[in-house]
Structure formats: structure tokens, C-alpha cells
């Protein structure tokens, strides 16, 4: 009968819902274990000067080395780390790692290299994060070489607060990069007010410049305006030689992407570059 069918559908629905809820609880439990056992790892992706092609530094990208499921990319677990607040201890660990790696490079005579970490919304909104970061970075000394990348959409969420926090981050000796630029809604008016040093053009634009004159025009104009505002420009997601050629032509300062190097373990990075 219809009533039974409805009932059956309800049961099916409830089960699916229950399974999803259970799966989430499982992942959350696994994440807590991961934090306790430090199952995380920083991968490094090299960045290069657009003109000289010299190595300028790297971006640190988080990976979860799951004991059964292997290497898990950040977008699969960072949202949950943020929701649960676990991003705070993990973010602190990331900063500690970055400071240690950068210090090792300096000791080996590569003092000019910069190492950028990504900082999430949840961390930036937390007063404790800035306080802890301040303690760690001051202890490391003014030449720590660690930079911070913050996504454009996050900055634009609360522009006045972002301006204040980014000033503080800069005072700690970090260069501030606006990440994924072009994907949010920031007007250039806001951009001029931001205490930022670097603009990272999102790879969705970079990926089209060789085929789409509109994308190339957009990237060209963004670089021109960024330079007028005193910002340094990094193109992310450069995959093809043709893209690199065009980016050099329009005076992109730095490049990062699979064409030059994939994210790799710290060991691999140091064997290759340090
Ligand atoms: P993002 O900061 O914009 O990082 C760039 C992403 O593009 C990385 O993905 C990188 O592996 C990928 N990529 C680099 N070059 C190429 C290329 O030539 N082609 C393509 N198709 N992709 C390229 P990944 O490592 O999966 O990270 C994704 C995002 O997760 C990052 O975007 C960042 O927003 C976030 N994330 C990564 N590590 C951390 C972290 O330690 N903390 C926080 N809060 N977020 C992180
Ligand atoms: Mg980034
Ligand atoms: Mg980016
Ligand atoms: Mg991006």
C-alpha cells in the first residue's frame, strides 16, 4: 500500500542520513587521532622568479598521510578541521614546521628563500592564533623567512578586521599574499587598502591565458594594477610553456605550477634545491 511505500522510503532516507552522519563521526574521530599522532605532512611546491627563473622559495601545502587510505588532499579534510576547531593546533604545527624548515635553509646558505604557509579563516579569526604566531615568529627572529597566504574571499568577508589583522601579521615579519585572486568579489578599491605584499592570480585564469584573449587581458591588467599598487604578482597553476611565455611577457614576477614543479615532500624538495 501507499502508506507502506512511504514508510519504506522514510526508512531508506533515514538510513542514508544515518550513514552520512556516522561517516562524519568516523572521519572526525580519525581526524582527532591524526592530530594526536601527527599524521600530517607539509608538501612543498617551488616558486620561481619570472625573469631570472631562479628559485625564490616554496608554498607549504598540507597533506594527511592516513594509515589506511594513504595521502589525502587538503580540501578533503581542512573544512572539517576548521569546523571542529582542530585547525588551530594543526595550524600552529604548520607554522612551527615552516619556521624550522626555513631556518634550516638559512643555515645551509639559502637565506633569500621564502616559505609561505596558507592560513584559514578560522585561524585568522582566532585571537589565540595571532598571539601564538607572534610568540613563535619573534622567537625565530626577524629574518625567519616565513610568509602567509590568505584567500581573497576570506579577506573580503570582513574587510576592516582583515586590514587590522594583516597589519599585525606583517609586523611579525611575514609578507602577506592574497591567494586565489580573481575568484572573489574584491574591487581594486579594497585591494589598495589592504596591507598586502603579494597577489597570487588564481589558476583558473592562468589556465586559460593561452586560449582566451579575454583571460590574457584580465591577467595583464591585473598585473599592471597590482604593480601600480606596489604589489608583487605570482601566477599559480602554470602548467604549460606557452602560459609561462605569456606571463613573462606581461611581467609576472613569480610563477608556480606543475610546469616548474609539483608539490613534493620536504626531503625531495631539499635534495633538489637546497
Ligand atoms: P592554494 O593555496 O591556492 O594552493 C594551490 C593549489 O593548487 C594546491 O592544491 C596545489 O597542489 C595546486 N596546484 C599547484 N600547481 C598546480 C598546477 O599547475 N595545476 C593544478 N591543476 N594545480 C596546481 P592543494 O595542495 O590540493 O591545496 C588546495 C588548497 O587547500 C590550497 O589552495 C589552500 O587553500 C588549501 N591548503 C593547502 N594547505 C593548507 C594549509 O596548510 N592550511 C590551510 N588553511 N589551507 C591549506
Ligand atoms: Mg596558497
Ligand atoms: Mg592559491
Ligand atoms: Mg588556488
Coordinates of C-alpha atoms and ligand atoms in Angstrom, one line a residue:
X1 CA 0.0 0.0 0.0
X2 CA 0.9 3.6 -0.3
X3 CA 1.4 4.0 3.4
X4 CA 3.9 1.2 3.4
X5 CA 5.7 2.6 0.5
X6 CA 6.0 5.9 2.2
X7 CA 7.2 4.2 5.2
X8 CA 9.8 2.3 3.2
X9 CA 11.0 5.5 1.6
X10 CA 11.4 7.0 5.0
X11 CA 13.4 4.1 6.3
X12 CA 15.7 4.3 3.3
X13 CA 16.1 8.0 3.7
X14 CA 16.8 7.7 7.4
X15 CA 19.4 5.0 6.8
X16 CA 21.2 7.2 4.2
X17 CA 21.1 10.1 6.6
X18 CA 22.3 7.9 9.4
X19 CA 25.1 6.6 7.3
X20 CA 26.2 10.1 6.4
X21 CA 26.1 11.2 10.0
X22 CA 28.1 8.0 11.0
X23 CA 30.6 8.6 8.3
X24 CA 31.2 12.1 9.5
X25 CA 31.6 11.0 13.1
X26 CA 34.1 8.4 11.9
X27 CA 36.2 10.9 10.0
X28 CA 36.0 13.3 12.9
X29 CA 37.3 10.6 15.2
X30 CA 40.0 9.7 12.7
X31 CA 41.0 13.4 12.4
X32 CA 41.4 13.7 16.2
X33 CA 43.7 10.6 16.1
X34 CA 45.5 12.2 13.2
X35 CA 46.1 15.4 15.2
X36 CA 47.3 13.4 18.2
X37 CA 49.6 11.2 16.2
X38 CA 50.7 13.9 13.8
X39 CA 49.7 12.1 10.7
X40 CA 50.1 15.4 8.8
X41 CA 52.9 16.3 6.4
X42 CA 53.8 19.5 4.6
X43 CA 54.5 19.2 0.9
X44 CA 56.5 22.0 -0.7
X45 CA 55.9 23.4 -4.2
X46 CA 58.7 25.6 -5.6
X47 CA 58.2 29.1 -6.9
X48 CA 60.4 30.8 -9.5
X49 CA 61.3 34.3 -10.5
X50 CA 59.6 35.1 -13.7
X51 CA 62.6 36.9 -15.2
X52 CA 65.6 35.1 -14.0
X53 CA 63.9 31.7 -13.4
X54 CA 65.8 31.4 -10.2
X55 CA 64.1 29.6 -7.2
X56 CA 62.5 32.1 -4.9
X57 CA 61.0 29.8 -2.3
X58 CA 58.1 27.5 -1.8
X59 CA 54.5 27.2 -0.8
X60 CA 53.7 24.7 2.0
X61 CA 50.7 22.5 1.2
X62 CA 49.2 20.3 3.9
X63 CA 48.6 16.5 3.3
X64 CA 47.1 13.9 5.6
X65 CA 49.1 10.7 5.5
X66 CA 46.2 8.3 6.5
X67 CA 47.5 4.9 7.8
X68 CA 45.0 3.0 5.6
X69 CA 43.8 5.4 2.9
X70 CA 47.1 7.0 2.0
X71 CA 47.7 10.6 1.1
X72 CA 44.6 12.8 1.4
X73 CA 44.5 16.2 -0.2
X74 CA 43.7 19.3 1.9
X75 CA 40.3 20.2 0.5
X76 CA 39.0 16.7 1.7
X77 CA 39.7 17.4 5.4
X78 CA 40.6 21.1 6.0
X79 CA 36.9 22.1 6.1
X80 CA 36.3 19.6 8.9
X81 CA 39.5 20.7 10.7
X82 CA 38.0 24.2 10.6
X83 CA 34.5 23.2 11.8
X84 CA 35.9 21.2 14.7
X85 CA 38.5 23.8 15.6
X86 CA 41.2 21.3 15.1
X87 CA 42.7 23.6 12.6
X88 CA 44.1 25.6 15.5
X89 CA 46.6 23.0 16.8
X90 CA 47.3 21.9 13.3
X91 CA 47.9 25.5 12.1
X92 CA 50.3 26.0 14.9
X93 CA 52.1 22.8 14.0
X94 CA 52.3 24.0 10.4
X95 CA 53.8 27.3 11.5
X96 CA 56.4 25.5 13.7
X97 CA 57.3 23.3 10.8
X98 CA 57.7 26.2 8.4
X99 CA 59.9 28.1 10.8
X100 CA 62.1 25.1 11.3
X101 CA 62.4 24.4 7.6
X102 CA 63.1 28.0 6.8
X103 CA 65.8 28.1 9.5
X104 CA 67.5 25.0 8.0
X105 CA 67.6 26.6 4.6
X106 CA 69.2 29.7 6.1
X107 CA 71.8 27.6 7.8
X108 CA 72.6 26.0 4.5
X109 CA 73.2 29.4 2.9
X110 CA 69.8 29.9 1.2
X111 CA 68.7 32.9 3.3
X112 CA 67.0 34.5 0.4
X113 CA 64.3 31.8 0.0
X114 CA 60.8 32.4 1.4
X115 CA 58.4 29.8 2.6
X116 CA 54.7 30.6 2.5
X117 CA 52.0 28.8 4.6
X118 CA 48.3 29.0 4.0
X119 CA 46.2 30.4 6.9
X120 CA 42.5 29.7 7.1
X121 CA 39.5 31.8 8.1
X122 CA 39.1 30.0 11.4
X123 CA 42.7 30.6 12.4
X124 CA 42.7 34.3 11.4
X125 CA 39.5 34.9 13.4
X126 CA 41.1 33.4 16.5
X127 CA 42.9 35.8 18.8
X128 CA 45.0 32.9 20.2
X129 CA 46.4 32.1 16.8
X130 CA 47.9 35.6 16.3
X131 CA 49.2 35.6 19.8
X132 CA 50.8 32.1 19.4
X133 CA 52.2 33.0 16.0
X134 CA 53.7 36.2 17.4
X135 CA 55.5 34.2 20.1
X136 CA 56.8 31.6 17.6
X137 CA 57.9 34.2 15.0
X138 CA 59.5 36.6 17.4
X139 CA 61.5 33.7 18.9
X140 CA 62.6 32.8 15.3
X141 CA 63.9 36.3 14.8
X142 CA 63.1 38.9 12.2
X143 CA 64.7 37.0 9.3
X144 CA 62.5 33.9 9.7
X145 CA 61.6 33.9 6.0
X146 CA 58.0 32.7 6.6
X147 CA 55.2 34.3 4.6
X148 CA 51.4 33.9 4.8
X149 CA 48.8 33.3 2.1
X150 CA 45.2 34.2 2.7
X151 CA 42.4 33.7 0.2
X152 CA 40.8 36.7 -1.3
X153 CA 37.2 35.6 -0.3
X154 CA 38.3 35.4 3.4
X155 CA 39.9 38.9 3.4
X156 CA 36.7 40.3 1.8
X157 CA 34.4 38.7 4.4
X158 CA 35.3 41.4 6.9
X159 CA 37.5 43.9 5.3
X160 CA 38.1 46.2 8.3
X161 CA 39.1 43.3 10.6
X162 CA 41.3 41.8 7.9
X163 CA 43.1 45.1 7.5
X164 CA 43.9 45.2 11.2
X165 CA 45.0 41.5 11.4
X166 CA 47.1 41.7 8.2
X167 CA 48.9 44.7 9.6
X168 CA 49.8 42.6 12.7
X169 CA 50.9 39.6 10.5
X170 CA 53.1 41.9 8.6
X171 CA 54.6 43.4 11.7
X172 CA 55.7 39.9 12.6
X173 CA 57.9 39.9 9.5
X174 CA 55.7 37.9 7.2
X175 CA 54.9 39.0 3.7
X176 CA 51.1 38.8 3.1
X177 CA 49.9 37.2 -0.1
X178 CA 46.3 37.5 -1.3
X179 CA 45.6 34.0 -2.6
X180 CA 43.3 32.8 -5.4
X181 CA 42.9 36.4 -6.6
X182 CA 40.1 36.9 -9.1
X183 CA 37.8 34.3 -7.6
X184 CA 36.2 36.6 -5.1
X185 CA 34.5 39.9 -5.4
X186 CA 37.2 42.3 -4.3
X187 CA 37.2 45.6 -6.0
X188 CA 40.5 47.3 -6.7
X189 CA 39.4 49.9 -4.3
X190 CA 39.6 47.4 -1.4
X191 CA 42.8 46.0 -2.8
X192 CA 44.5 49.3 -2.5
X193 CA 43.6 49.5 1.2
X194 CA 44.9 46.0 2.1
X195 CA 48.2 45.7 3.9
X196 CA 49.4 43.1 1.4
X197 CA 52.7 42.5 -0.5
X198 CA 51.8 39.8 -3.0
X199 CA 48.9 39.0 -5.3
X200 CA 48.5 35.4 -6.4
X201 CA 46.5 35.1 -9.5
X202 CA 44.2 32.1 -9.4
X203 CA 45.0 29.2 -11.6
X204 CA 41.5 29.3 -13.2
X205 CA 42.7 32.5 -15.1
X206 CA 46.2 31.3 -15.7
X207 CA 44.9 28.1 -17.2
X208 CA 43.1 30.0 -19.9
X209 CA 45.5 32.7 -21.0
X210 CA 46.9 30.8 -23.9
X211 CA 43.5 30.1 -25.4
X212 CA 41.4 33.0 -24.3
X213 CA 42.4 36.6 -25.2
X214 CA 39.9 37.8 -22.5
X215 CA 41.7 35.9 -19.8
X216 CA 45.1 37.2 -21.0
X217 CA 43.7 40.7 -21.0
X218 CA 42.4 40.2 -17.5
X219 CA 45.7 38.8 -16.2
X220 CA 47.7 41.6 -18.0
X221 CA 45.5 44.3 -16.4
X222 CA 45.6 42.7 -13.0
X223 CA 49.4 42.6 -13.1
X224 CA 49.6 46.2 -14.3
X225 CA 47.2 47.4 -11.5
X226 CA 49.0 45.3 -8.9
X227 CA 52.3 46.8 -9.8
X228 CA 50.8 50.3 -9.7
X229 CA 49.8 49.4 -6.1
X230 CA 53.3 48.2 -5.3
X231 CA 52.3 44.5 -5.2
X232 CA 54.4 41.7 -6.3
X233 CA 52.5 39.2 -8.6
X234 CA 52.6 35.4 -8.5
X235 CA 50.8 33.2 -11.1
X236 CA 49.7 29.9 -9.7
X237 CA 48.9 26.7 -11.7
X238 CA 51.3 27.3 -14.6
X239 CA 51.1 24.0 -16.5
X240 CA 52.3 24.8 -20.0
X241 CA 55.3 26.5 -21.5
X242 CA 53.0 28.8 -23.6
X243 CA 51.4 30.1 -20.4
X244 CA 54.8 30.8 -18.8
X245 CA 55.9 32.6 -22.0
X246 CA 52.9 34.9 -21.9
X247 CA 53.2 35.5 -18.2
X248 CA 56.9 36.6 -18.7
X249 CA 55.8 38.9 -21.5
X250 CA 53.3 40.6 -19.2
X251 CA 55.9 40.9 -16.4
X252 CA 54.5 38.4 -13.9
X253 CA 57.1 38.5 -11.1
X254 CA 56.9 34.9 -10.0
X255 CA 55.5 31.6 -11.2
X256 CA 54.4 28.4 -9.6
X257 CA 52.8 25.3 -11.2
X258 CA 53.3 21.8 -12.5
X259 CA 55.4 23.1 -15.4
X260 CA 58.1 24.0 -12.8
X261 CA 57.5 21.5 -10.1
X262 CA 54.7 19.6 -8.3
X263 CA 54.2 19.8 -4.6
X264 CA 56.8 17.3 -3.1
X265 CA 58.0 16.1 0.2
X266 CA 60.3 18.3 2.2
X267 CA 63.0 15.7 1.6
X268 CA 62.6 15.7 -2.1
X269 CA 62.5 19.5 -2.2
X270 CA 65.7 19.8 -0.2
X271 CA 67.5 17.1 -2.3
X272 CA 66.5 19.0 -5.5
X273 CA 67.0 22.6 -4.4
X274 CA 68.8 23.1 -1.1
Ligands
LIG1 P1 46.1 27.1 -2.8 O1 46.7 27.8 -1.6 O2 45.6 28.0 -3.8 O3 47.2 26.1 -3.3 C1 47.4 25.8 -4.7 C2 46.8 24.5 -5.1 O4 47.0 24.3 -6.5 C3 47.4 23.3 -4.4 O5 46.4 22.3 -4.2 C4 48.4 22.9 -5.4 O6 48.8 21.5 -5.3 C5 47.6 23.1 -6.7 N1 48.5 23.3 -7.9 C6 49.7 23.8 -7.9 N2 50.2 23.9 -9.2 C7 49.2 23.4 -9.9 C8 49.1 23.2 -11.4 O7 50.0 23.6 -12.2 N3 47.9 22.7 -11.8 C9 46.9 22.4 -11.0 N4 45.8 21.8 -11.5 N5 47.0 22.5 -9.6 C10 48.1 23.0 -9.1 P2 46.3 21.5 -2.9 O8 47.6 21.2 -2.3 O9 45.3 20.4 -3.1 O10 45.6 22.6 -1.9 C11 44.4 23.1 -2.1 C12 44.0 24.2 -1.2 O11 44.0 23.8 0.2 C13 45.1 25.3 -1.2 O12 44.9 26.2 -2.3 C14 44.8 26.0 0.1 O13 43.7 26.9 0.0 C15 44.4 24.8 1.0 N6 45.5 24.4 1.8 C16 46.6 23.7 1.5 N7 47.4 23.6 2.5 C17 46.9 24.3 3.5 C18 47.3 24.5 4.9 O14 48.4 24.2 5.4 N8 46.4 25.3 5.7 C19 45.3 25.8 5.2 N9 44.5 26.5 6.0 N10 44.9 25.6 3.9 C20 45.7 24.8 3.1
LIG2 MG1 48.1 29.2 -1.3
LIG3 MG1 46.4 29.8 -4.4
LIG4 MG1 44.1 28.4 -5.7

